[in-house]
Amino acid sequence: MAKIIGIDLGTTNSCVSYLEGGSPVVIANAEGNRTTPSVVAFKDNGEELVGENAKRQAVTNKNTISSIKRKMGTAEKVEVNGKKYTPQEISAKILGKLKADAESFLGEKVTKAVITVPAYFNDAERQATKDAGKIAGLEVERIVNEPTAAALAYGLDKQDKLQTILVYDLGGGTFDVSILELGDGIFEVKATSGNNRLGGDDFDNRIIDYLVSEFKKETGIDLSKDTMAMQRLKDAAEKAKKDLSGMASTQINLPFISQKEDGPVHLDINLTKAKFEDLCRDLFDSTLEPVRKALSDAKLDKNKIDQVILVGGSTRIPYIQDLVEKELGKAPNKGVNPDEVVAMGAAIQGGVLTGEVEDLVLLDVTPLSLGIETLGGVKTTLIPRNTTIPTSKSQVFSTAADNQPAVDIHVLQGERQMAADNKTLGNFQLTDIPPAPRGIPQIEVKFDIDANGIVNVTAKDLGTNKEQKITIQSSTGLSDADIERMVKEAEENKEADEKRKEEVEARNNADSLIFQTEKAIKDLGDKVEENDKKEAESKISDLKEALEKNDTEDIKKKTENLQEIAMKLATKVYEQTAQNNQANTEATNDTTSDKKDNVEEANYEEK
Amino acid sequence: MEEIVEENLQEETTKEQEAETKKEKNKKPKNNKEIEALKEENARLQEKILRISAESQNMQRRYTEEIARIRKYEGEAFAKEILPIVDNFERAIKLDDNDLTDELSKFLSGFKMIYTNFITILNSKEIKEIDCKDKEFDSNFMEAVLTEKIEGIEKNQVIEVLQKGYMYKDKLLRPAMVKVSE
């Protein structure tokens, strides 16, 4: 069945995606990038360029056309070398490249597409977009609103109730706010607003201006006259902006940016997140006006908004995210790449049209990790969260004490490192383990989750094949909010939990080392030198003391101290075992040679 | 504990009995309509399985290709980040006036050696400079940032390389930034 590709035909950049195994996948262009500049160029020799290539030669060629989307639906034509092109013909060239890139990626012909347009596009603009597709050799199966596509990518159409969605789209050069109402799978646009001259470049320019003025203050040199220096500043500003989405400050350093009589001058400026926000605050805050306008046009109070979606690369800026959350009192949906979310939604719409989405077996995932409690109250995960079900996983465990007759299997669900902080799903015991030293019995614990989310946990003694199992009917019983809370708690407590786990591990290690050393002393009996024995015993008692005091660092130190002598003893035990084995082997060899003799004898007799 | 095991066993026997009764039921002949419906359902499921297998084979192929591509260009992101350091080395070296007696020149000659080592390593990793000096401007490998009209020079020629461009294997790593004649 032929694929329908989803295309986000943007003002500055475009993106193409398709549905694979039910999930949207972005197709990289021939140059290896996931978005393609919406730029078309006509060269004097008749050659046409689209994308990065066209953008790179823009200053040398006046017949380079960008932002054609702004002219869609108008009668305005672009004249190139005496030939007139309609906006849809120019757009068709961009679509043609996206189509060709998709074909080379998929290895098959592509003839059908879903293309997105801004929610405020009128009939003429939509028709022009559809025509552009046709010119490019694409049957446009559907024109979808960009905010609707974003909502589809977030799966918001899968909820049963009527809901109101606000989409905040701050892209490279335009800002759009749309309010949608979704019910029964139908999206209705309630209001749109925005500013078609605001975007990421404006924030970069604020950083550049700041760097230029700071540099001038420091050195008296005006970099704005130096093209090459400005180019370096532009790259540095963009990088700094990106860095500040994840860090509190960034160092911008551009060595040899300029020359003075007494030698080279370097630019070295620290830009904090707070300073960056100061520089752009008025621009950021100016986006609130259209948000409020859209709400009032839709005659909606902000608390009537059920979902907020962020689209466009600039919504990665933490200030913007906080601003939107504060204004609307609702945490925005995040997680899907904001540069690609619209194209992905278009691909999903394509899948709905081919029936691929409906046919799809919706496989669930485990919302939280599943595991069991192990020595010292630690949770050991067998099935991590977000694993697609049905699935099964097994792991072999052992006993913690000599002659332990039974093991308790405590089945847990959650993300915390200590067993007690997770939810208990069930408990059972595997009994009748034959007497054996600790660590010797092999108990296989198997988790099996079927497609309905029913969990079977089986514990099996691999020595006796005796097994015991428990079935947990509903592994969740948890609301989305519960799950979110549990995951959040785990994140918040990550450090503390890790410390506690480390403590337990240190104790477990110490405990097992004491056990091994004591066993070695016992096994060696009189073969161990009195000095070694005394040293080991004193170090064991040191470590035991540390264990009582429960000082992790001390336990670790004392464990290390004991390690050395323990090794020495272990080597002895090993040597002895080897000796014994050798003796045994010799004995075996004897028997073999005896047999051999017999055989030979027999042979001889036969002869 | 043992009791539970017994209970489980008992349960299993009842299940087995149930299964047997079910089997008997299944043996009963069905009317044609039911057979037709089942045939149709069967055909539909067959078709679905074929579609899913085809899709999964296609996915497999694409992933294999994608992984091969990622492997081939595995150093790309790192190489891209290294380039500004190469640029800065060159900016430093450019300060040399070729008078080998002064302190700066002595220092810079050491710098030049480090730079040469660096370039040798980059070349060995198939990261190579794009040769564009005096060439015709080609937007496949170059980005024009400035233009200038110069007497005696043809249109669309590279007149100055402002920042070197680099290839990584057969892929453009960074276009050269150039000044082009008008």
mmCIF file of C-alpha atoms in Angstrom, chain A residues 198-536:
data_model
loop_
_atom_site.group_PDB
_atom_site.id
_atom_site.type_symbol
_atom_site.label_atom_id
_atom_site.label_comp_id
_atom_site.label_asym_id
_atom_site.label_seq_id
_atom_site.Cartn_x
_atom_site.Cartn_y
_atom_site.Cartn_z
ATOM 1 C CA LEU A 198 8.318 37.486 15.247
ATOM 2 C CA GLY A 199 10.549 34.493 15.674
ATOM 3 C CA GLY A 200 13.829 32.915 16.686
ATOM 4 C CA ASP A 201 15.960 35.250 14.562
ATOM 5 C CA ASP A 202 14.769 38.238 16.574
ATOM 6 C CA PHE A 203 16.157 36.691 19.762
ATOM 7 C CA ASP A 204 19.492 35.931 18.067
ATOM 8 C CA ASN A 205 19.705 39.542 16.920
ATOM 9 C CA ARG A 206 19.199 40.810 20.472
ATOM 10 C CA ILE A 207 22.152 38.689 21.590
ATOM 11 C CA ILE A 208 24.289 39.927 18.695
ATOM 12 C CA ASP A 209 23.480 43.565 19.488
ATOM 13 C CA TYR A 210 24.405 42.989 23.118
ATOM 14 C CA LEU A 211 27.733 41.354 22.201
ATOM 15 C CA VAL A 212 28.573 44.166 19.791
ATOM 16 C CA SER A 213 27.856 46.861 22.383
ATOM 17 C CA GLU A 214 29.709 45.050 25.186
ATOM 18 C CA PHE A 215 32.711 44.566 22.910
ATOM 19 C CA LYS A 216 32.663 48.202 21.917
ATOM 20 C CA LYS A 217 32.552 49.245 25.567
ATOM 21 C CA GLU A 218 35.557 47.069 26.348
ATOM 22 C CA THR A 219 37.739 47.701 23.316
ATOM 23 C CA GLY A 220 36.295 50.620 21.411
ATOM 24 C CA ILE A 221 36.013 48.449 18.303
ATOM 25 C CA ASP A 222 32.742 48.354 16.347
ATOM 26 C CA LEU A 223 32.272 44.836 15.020
ATOM 27 C CA SER A 224 29.065 45.632 13.173
ATOM 28 C CA LYS A 225 31.103 46.896 10.222
ATOM 29 C CA ASP A 226 33.017 43.634 9.869
ATOM 30 C CA THR A 227 31.048 41.046 7.872
ATOM 31 C CA MET A 228 33.156 38.089 8.925
ATOM 32 C CA ALA A 229 33.050 39.065 12.591
ATOM 33 C CA MET A 230 29.272 39.476 12.349
ATOM 34 C CA GLN A 231 28.958 36.046 10.800
ATOM 35 C CA ARG A 232 30.888 34.547 13.708
ATOM 36 C CA LEU A 233 28.745 36.497 16.181
ATOM 37 C CA LYS A 234 25.591 35.203 14.513
ATOM 38 C CA ASP A 235 26.690 31.579 14.847
ATOM 39 C CA ALA A 236 27.825 32.181 18.426
ATOM 40 C CA ALA A 237 24.546 33.913 19.367
ATOM 41 C CA GLU A 238 22.463 31.050 18.017
ATOM 42 C CA LYS A 239 24.563 28.522 19.884
ATOM 43 C CA ALA A 240 24.386 30.577 23.111
ATOM 44 C CA LYS A 241 20.600 30.762 22.837
ATOM 45 C CA LYS A 242 20.392 26.995 22.487
ATOM 46 C CA ASP A 243 22.829 26.436 25.363
ATOM 47 C CA LEU A 244 20.766 28.658 27.649
ATOM 48 C CA SER A 245 17.759 26.352 27.271
ATOM 49 C CA GLY A 246 19.672 23.867 29.372
ATOM 50 C CA MET A 247 22.221 25.892 31.338
ATOM 51 C CA ALA A 248 22.230 28.910 33.631
ATOM 52 C CA SER A 249 25.064 30.605 31.784
ATOM 53 C CA THR A 250 27.285 30.182 28.746
ATOM 54 C CA GLN A 251 30.704 31.491 27.778
ATOM 55 C CA ILE A 252 30.851 33.104 24.364
ATOM 56 C CA ASN A 253 34.450 33.228 23.269
ATOM 57 C CA LEU A 254 35.637 34.223 19.848
ATOM 58 C CA PRO A 255 39.416 34.482 19.716
ATOM 59 C CA PHE A 256 41.023 36.855 17.186
ATOM 60 C CA ILE A 257 37.719 38.533 16.430
ATOM 61 C CA SER A 258 39.516 41.768 15.539
ATOM 62 C CA GLN A 259 42.873 43.584 15.292
ATOM 63 C CA LYS A 260 44.284 46.580 17.148
ATOM 64 C CA GLU A 261 47.625 48.285 16.651
ATOM 65 C CA ASP A 262 49.067 46.392 19.570
ATOM 66 C CA GLY A 263 47.855 43.005 18.407
ATOM 67 C CA PRO A 264 44.810 40.735 18.179
ATOM 68 C CA VAL A 265 41.662 41.261 20.252
ATOM 69 C CA HIS A 266 39.491 38.447 21.554
ATOM 70 C CA LEU A 267 35.839 38.457 22.493
ATOM 71 C CA ASP A 268 35.128 36.649 25.727
ATOM 72 C CA ILE A 269 31.739 37.390 27.248
ATOM 73 C CA ASN A 270 29.699 35.416 29.736
ATOM 74 C CA LEU A 271 25.993 35.425 29.000
ATOM 75 C CA THR A 272 23.678 34.319 31.779
ATOM 76 C CA LYS A 273 20.176 33.000 31.269
ATOM 77 C CA ALA A 274 18.874 35.964 33.289
ATOM 78 C CA LYS A 275 20.685 38.427 31.015
ATOM 79 C CA PHE A 276 19.366 36.716 27.893
ATOM 80 C CA GLU A 277 15.845 36.922 29.295
ATOM 81 C CA ASP A 278 16.395 40.596 30.086
ATOM 82 C CA LEU A 279 17.513 41.227 26.503
ATOM 83 C CA CYS A 280 14.441 39.577 24.997
ATOM 84 C CA ARG A 281 11.834 40.050 27.701
ATOM 85 C CA ASP A 282 9.751 42.580 25.765
ATOM 86 C CA LEU A 283 9.686 40.258 22.720
ATOM 87 C CA PHE A 284 8.781 37.215 24.809
ATOM 88 C CA ASP A 285 6.114 39.084 26.759
ATOM 89 C CA SER A 286 4.660 40.537 23.569
ATOM 90 C CA THR A 287 3.393 37.044 22.690
ATOM 91 C CA LEU A 288 0.881 37.236 25.531
ATOM 92 C CA GLU A 289 -1.202 39.881 23.798
ATOM 93 C CA PRO A 290 -2.199 37.572 20.904
ATOM 94 C CA VAL A 291 -2.885 34.761 23.401
ATOM 95 C CA ARG A 292 -5.311 37.010 25.289
ATOM 96 C CA LYS A 293 -6.832 38.255 22.064
ATOM 97 C CA ALA A 294 -7.473 34.726 20.821
ATOM 98 C CA LEU A 295 -9.115 33.851 24.140
ATOM 99 C CA SER A 296 -11.378 36.893 24.024
ATOM 100 C CA ASP A 297 -12.233 36.272 20.350
ATOM 101 C CA ALA A 298 -13.214 32.717 21.248
ATOM 102 C CA LYS A 299 -15.155 34.150 24.211
ATOM 103 C CA LEU A 300 -13.328 31.791 26.491
ATOM 104 C CA ASP A 301 -11.928 32.190 29.946
ATOM 105 C CA LYS A 302 -8.377 30.881 30.225
ATOM 106 C CA ASN A 303 -9.413 28.230 32.739
ATOM 107 C CA LYS A 304 -11.617 26.710 30.023
ATOM 108 C CA ILE A 305 -8.487 25.613 28.139
ATOM 109 C CA ASP A 306 -7.957 21.863 28.633
ATOM 110 C CA GLN A 307 -4.685 21.412 26.771
ATOM 111 C CA VAL A 308 -1.809 23.670 25.772
ATOM 112 C CA ILE A 309 0.592 22.643 23.005
ATOM 113 C CA LEU A 310 3.914 24.275 22.193
ATOM 114 C CA VAL A 311 5.089 24.261 18.579
ATOM 115 C CA GLY A 312 8.176 25.804 16.946
ATOM 116 C CA GLY A 313 11.848 25.741 17.932
ATOM 117 C CA SER A 314 11.654 28.894 20.061
ATOM 118 C CA THR A 315 9.281 27.208 22.508
ATOM 119 C CA ARG A 316 12.337 25.342 23.808
ATOM 120 C CA ILE A 317 13.271 28.565 25.628
ATOM 121 C CA PRO A 318 12.465 27.960 29.312
ATOM 122 C CA TYR A 319 11.221 31.531 29.794
ATOM 123 C CA ILE A 320 8.597 31.010 27.072
ATOM 124 C CA GLN A 321 7.454 27.749 28.625
ATOM 125 C CA ASP A 322 7.097 29.388 32.039
ATOM 126 C CA LEU A 323 5.390 32.409 30.524
ATOM 127 C CA VAL A 324 2.740 30.272 28.827
ATOM 128 C CA GLU A 325 2.243 28.141 31.900
ATOM 129 C CA LYS A 326 1.866 31.190 34.141
ATOM 130 C CA GLU A 327 -0.523 32.938 31.764
ATOM 131 C CA LEU A 328 -2.803 29.944 31.251
ATOM 132 C CA GLY A 329 -2.305 28.228 34.588
ATOM 133 C CA LYS A 330 -1.692 24.951 32.833
ATOM 134 C CA ALA A 331 1.496 23.023 32.091
ATOM 135 C CA PRO A 332 1.970 22.782 28.307
ATOM 136 C CA ASN A 333 2.325 19.466 26.471
ATOM 137 C CA LYS A 334 5.964 18.830 25.688
ATOM 138 C CA GLY A 335 7.982 15.870 24.505
ATOM 139 C CA VAL A 336 7.460 15.875 20.757
ATOM 140 C CA ASN A 337 10.169 17.800 18.891
ATOM 141 C CA PRO A 338 8.531 21.232 18.367
ATOM 142 C CA ASP A 339 10.197 21.647 14.943
ATOM 143 C CA GLU A 340 8.739 18.377 13.704
ATOM 144 C CA VAL A 341 5.436 18.037 15.542
ATOM 145 C CA VAL A 342 3.316 19.535 12.741
ATOM 146 C CA ALA A 343 4.777 17.296 10.010
ATOM 147 C CA MET A 344 4.316 14.297 12.294
ATOM 148 C CA GLY A 345 0.682 15.172 12.850
ATOM 149 C CA ALA A 346 0.227 15.456 9.083
ATOM 150 C CA ALA A 347 1.664 11.942 8.675
ATOM 151 C CA ILE A 348 -0.773 10.645 11.272
ATOM 152 C CA GLN A 349 -3.638 12.271 9.384
ATOM 153 C CA GLY A 350 -2.297 10.464 6.295
ATOM 154 C CA GLY A 351 -2.387 7.197 8.208
ATOM 155 C CA VAL A 352 -5.978 7.833 9.253
ATOM 156 C CA LEU A 353 -6.900 8.329 5.579
ATOM 157 C CA THR A 354 -5.253 5.104 4.414
ATOM 158 C CA GLY A 355 -6.817 3.237 7.295
ATOM 159 C CA GLU A 356 -3.387 2.357 8.580
ATOM 160 C CA VAL A 357 -4.075 4.013 11.891
ATOM 161 C CA GLU A 358 -7.396 2.256 12.387
ATOM 162 C CA ASP A 359 -5.950 -1.120 11.450
ATOM 163 C CA LEU A 360 -3.225 -0.615 13.882
ATOM 164 C CA VAL A 361 -3.138 -2.894 16.868
ATOM 165 C CA LEU A 362 -2.664 -0.389 19.604
ATOM 166 C CA LEU A 363 -0.014 -1.931 21.757
ATOM 167 C CA ASP A 364 0.198 -0.634 25.262
ATOM 168 C CA VAL A 365 3.291 0.086 27.240
ATOM 169 C CA THR A 366 3.954 -0.524 30.915
ATOM 170 C CA PRO A 367 3.525 2.874 32.508
ATOM 171 C CA LEU A 368 5.868 2.072 35.397
ATOM 172 C CA SER A 369 8.798 -0.266 35.981
ATOM 173 C CA LEU A 370 8.202 -3.719 37.439
ATOM 174 C CA GLY A 371 10.643 -5.550 39.633
ATOM 175 C CA ILE A 372 11.240 -7.386 42.880
ATOM 176 C CA GLU A 373 12.772 -6.576 46.213
ATOM 177 C CA THR A 374 16.298 -7.884 46.687
ATOM 178 C CA LEU A 375 18.798 -7.979 49.545
ATOM 179 C CA GLY A 376 18.739 -4.915 51.760
ATOM 180 C CA GLY A 377 15.389 -3.586 50.569
ATOM 181 C CA VAL A 378 16.645 -2.589 47.138
ATOM 182 C CA LYS A 379 14.295 -2.750 44.152
ATOM 183 C CA THR A 380 15.681 -4.679 41.197
ATOM 184 C CA THR A 381 13.860 -3.795 37.968
ATOM 185 C CA LEU A 382 13.096 -6.570 35.515
ATOM 186 C CA ILE A 383 10.823 -4.703 33.136
ATOM 187 C CA PRO A 384 11.609 -1.001 32.733
ATOM 188 C CA ARG A 385 8.836 1.534 32.227
ATOM 189 C CA ASN A 386 7.571 2.218 28.714
ATOM 190 C CA THR A 387 8.328 -1.332 27.560
ATOM 191 C CA THR A 388 5.843 -2.369 24.880
ATOM 192 C CA ILE A 389 3.705 -5.320 25.974
ATOM 193 C CA PRO A 390 3.262 -8.320 25.647
ATOM 194 C CA THR A 391 6.725 -9.022 26.964
ATOM 195 C CA SER A 392 8.576 -11.299 29.335
ATOM 196 C CA LYS A 393 11.878 -11.155 31.130
ATOM 197 C CA SER A 394 13.640 -13.452 33.551
ATOM 198 C CA GLN A 395 16.633 -13.158 35.818
ATOM 199 C CA VAL A 396 18.363 -15.593 38.153
ATOM 200 C CA PHE A 397 18.684 -14.708 41.819
ATOM 201 C CA SER A 398 20.044 -16.577 44.806
ATOM 202 C CA THR A 399 19.725 -16.873 48.554
ATOM 203 C CA ALA A 400 21.196 -14.435 51.058
ATOM 204 C CA ALA A 401 21.827 -16.870 53.926
ATOM 205 C CA ASP A 402 23.156 -20.396 54.399
ATOM 206 C CA ASN A 403 20.536 -23.107 54.296
ATOM 207 C CA GLN A 404 17.809 -20.596 53.547
ATOM 208 C CA PRO A 405 14.695 -22.721 53.054
ATOM 209 C CA ALA A 406 12.529 -20.188 51.221
ATOM 210 C CA VAL A 407 12.670 -16.921 49.289
ATOM 211 C CA ASP A 408 10.107 -14.155 49.453
ATOM 212 C CA ILE A 409 9.154 -12.669 46.115
ATOM 213 C CA HIS A 410 7.897 -9.140 46.658
ATOM 214 C CA VAL A 411 6.570 -7.810 43.352
ATOM 215 C CA LEU A 412 6.954 -4.053 42.996
ATOM 216 C CA GLN A 413 5.856 -1.323 40.649
ATOM 217 C CA GLY A 414 7.467 2.107 40.508
ATOM 218 C CA GLU A 415 10.574 4.080 39.726
ATOM 219 C CA ARG A 416 12.157 4.439 43.154
ATOM 220 C CA GLN A 417 15.367 2.632 44.012
ATOM 221 C CA MET A 418 14.303 1.375 47.433
ATOM 222 C CA ALA A 419 11.625 -1.292 47.570
ATOM 223 C CA ALA A 420 9.632 0.395 50.316
ATOM 224 C CA ASP A 421 9.020 3.523 48.226
ATOM 225 C CA ASN A 422 7.307 1.583 45.452
ATOM 226 C CA LYS A 423 3.847 0.132 45.164
ATOM 227 C CA THR A 424 3.467 -3.527 46.170
ATOM 228 C CA LEU A 425 1.613 -5.561 43.561
ATOM 229 C CA GLY A 426 1.868 -8.892 45.320
ATOM 230 C CA ASN A 427 3.847 -11.199 47.547
ATOM 231 C CA PHE A 428 4.586 -14.890 47.484
ATOM 232 C CA GLN A 429 7.083 -17.408 48.713
ATOM 233 C CA LEU A 430 9.056 -20.137 47.024
ATOM 234 C CA THR A 431 9.681 -22.799 49.660
ATOM 235 C CA ASP A 432 11.463 -26.145 50.042
ATOM 236 C CA ILE A 433 14.800 -24.923 48.761
ATOM 237 C CA PRO A 434 17.223 -27.735 49.659
ATOM 238 C CA PRO A 435 19.841 -26.700 52.247
ATOM 239 C CA ALA A 436 22.785 -25.021 50.535
ATOM 240 C CA PRO A 437 25.307 -22.287 51.277
ATOM 241 C CA ARG A 438 24.202 -18.752 50.444
ATOM 242 C CA GLY A 439 24.597 -17.774 46.834
ATOM 243 C CA ILE A 440 24.436 -21.341 45.577
ATOM 244 C CA PRO A 441 20.712 -21.982 44.865
ATOM 245 C CA GLN A 442 19.554 -20.577 41.554
ATOM 246 C CA ILE A 443 16.112 -19.040 41.678
ATOM 247 C CA GLU A 444 14.822 -17.878 38.325
ATOM 248 C CA VAL A 445 12.260 -15.111 38.553
ATOM 249 C CA LYS A 446 10.233 -14.564 35.429
ATOM 250 C CA PHE A 447 7.894 -11.674 34.688
ATOM 251 C CA ASP A 448 5.414 -12.137 31.928
ATOM 252 C CA ILE A 449 2.958 -9.427 30.894
ATOM 253 C CA ASP A 450 0.294 -10.301 28.353
ATOM 254 C CA ALA A 451 -1.348 -7.893 25.911
ATOM 255 C CA ASN A 452 -4.034 -7.061 28.478
ATOM 256 C CA GLY A 453 -1.497 -5.958 31.035
ATOM 257 C CA ILE A 454 -1.941 -9.006 33.232
ATOM 258 C CA VAL A 455 1.315 -9.799 34.984
ATOM 259 C CA ASN A 456 2.427 -13.325 35.833
ATOM 260 C CA VAL A 457 5.406 -13.649 38.112
ATOM 261 C CA THR A 458 6.973 -17.076 38.425
ATOM 262 C CA ALA A 459 9.797 -18.097 40.730
ATOM 263 C CA LYS A 460 11.508 -21.375 39.968
ATOM 264 C CA ASP A 461 14.256 -23.226 41.805
ATOM 265 C CA LEU A 462 16.441 -24.353 38.921
ATOM 266 C CA GLY A 463 17.910 -27.060 41.150
ATOM 267 C CA THR A 464 14.621 -28.833 41.889
ATOM 268 C CA ASN A 465 12.400 -27.317 39.168
ATOM 269 C CA LYS A 466 9.855 -26.503 41.817
ATOM 270 C CA GLU A 467 7.997 -23.336 40.972
ATOM 271 C CA GLN A 468 5.458 -20.976 42.401
ATOM 272 C CA LYS A 469 3.602 -18.173 40.709
ATOM 273 C CA ILE A 470 1.324 -15.228 41.201
ATOM 274 C CA THR A 471 -1.027 -13.540 38.760
ATOM 275 C CA ILE A 472 -1.690 -9.845 39.097
ATOM 276 C CA GLN A 473 -4.852 -8.932 37.244
ATOM 277 C CA SER A 474 -4.449 -5.236 36.878
ATOM 278 C CA SER A 475 -0.931 -3.965 37.008
ATOM 279 C CA THR A 476 -2.004 -0.370 36.879
ATOM 280 C CA GLY A 477 -5.206 0.581 38.606
ATOM 281 C CA LEU A 478 -3.422 3.878 38.566
ATOM 282 C CA SER A 479 -4.627 7.048 36.954
ATOM 283 C CA ASP A 480 -2.383 9.001 34.605
ATOM 284 C CA ALA A 481 -1.946 11.531 37.382
ATOM 285 C CA ASP A 482 -0.744 8.805 39.771
ATOM 286 C CA ILE A 483 1.751 7.580 37.211
ATOM 287 C CA GLU A 484 2.996 11.069 36.532
ATOM 288 C CA ARG A 485 3.343 11.691 40.258
ATOM 289 C CA MET A 486 5.279 8.452 40.775
ATOM 290 C CA VAL A 487 7.669 9.214 37.937
ATOM 291 C CA LYS A 488 8.129 12.761 39.210
ATOM 292 C CA GLU A 489 8.778 11.587 42.744
ATOM 293 C CA ALA A 490 11.422 9.214 41.455
ATOM 294 C CA GLU A 491 13.121 12.060 39.620
ATOM 295 C CA GLU A 492 12.987 14.309 42.644
ATOM 296 C CA ASN A 493 14.349 11.655 44.969
ATOM 297 C CA LYS A 494 16.890 10.300 42.536
ATOM 298 C CA GLU A 495 19.904 11.529 44.433
ATOM 299 C CA ALA A 496 18.695 10.532 47.882
ATOM 300 C CA ASP A 497 17.575 7.143 46.571
ATOM 301 C CA GLU A 498 20.897 6.521 44.926
ATOM 302 C CA LYS A 499 22.663 7.348 48.159
ATOM 303 C CA ARG A 500 20.502 4.916 50.073
ATOM 304 C CA LYS A 501 21.070 2.255 47.462
ATOM 305 C CA GLU A 502 24.790 2.871 47.695
ATOM 306 C CA GLU A 503 24.573 2.443 51.474
ATOM 307 C CA VAL A 504 22.766 -0.848 51.112
ATOM 308 C CA GLU A 505 25.196 -2.040 48.479
ATOM 309 C CA ALA A 506 28.148 -1.155 50.704
ATOM 310 C CA ARG A 507 26.548 -3.151 53.511
ATOM 311 C CA ASN A 508 25.821 -6.077 51.218
ATOM 312 C CA ASN A 509 29.377 -6.094 49.938
ATOM 313 C CA ALA A 510 30.808 -5.913 53.453
ATOM 314 C CA ASP A 511 28.504 -8.649 54.608
ATOM 315 C CA SER A 512 29.406 -10.981 51.811
ATOM 316 C CA LEU A 513 33.131 -10.328 52.194
ATOM 317 C CA ILE A 514 32.948 -11.162 55.922
ATOM 318 C CA PHE A 515 31.085 -14.330 55.075
ATOM 319 C CA GLN A 516 33.607 -15.390 52.455
ATOM 320 C CA THR A 517 36.602 -14.654 54.661
ATOM 321 C CA GLU A 518 35.170 -16.486 57.627
ATOM 322 C CA LYS A 519 34.382 -19.415 55.386
ATOM 323 C CA ALA A 520 37.921 -19.377 53.995
ATOM 324 C CA ILE A 521 39.394 -19.435 57.507
ATOM 325 C CA LYS A 522 37.135 -22.356 58.438
ATOM 326 C CA ASP A 523 37.876 -24.288 55.258
ATOM 327 C CA LEU A 524 41.610 -23.835 55.541
ATOM 328 C CA GLY A 525 41.617 -24.875 59.189
ATOM 329 C CA ASP A 526 45.189 -25.302 60.399
ATOM 330 C CA LYS A 527 46.605 -24.550 56.946
ATOM 331 C CA VAL A 528 46.143 -20.855 57.487
ATOM 332 C CA GLU A 529 49.043 -19.047 59.107
ATOM 333 C CA GLU A 530 48.297 -17.783 62.564
ATOM 334 C CA ASN A 531 49.323 -14.205 61.629
ATOM 335 C CA ASP A 532 47.017 -14.110 58.630
ATOM 336 C CA LYS A 533 44.194 -15.557 60.638
ATOM 337 C CA LYS A 534 44.631 -12.960 63.384
ATOM 338 C CA GLU A 535 44.831 -10.128 60.868
ATOM 339 C CA ALA A 536 41.726 -11.290 59.072
#
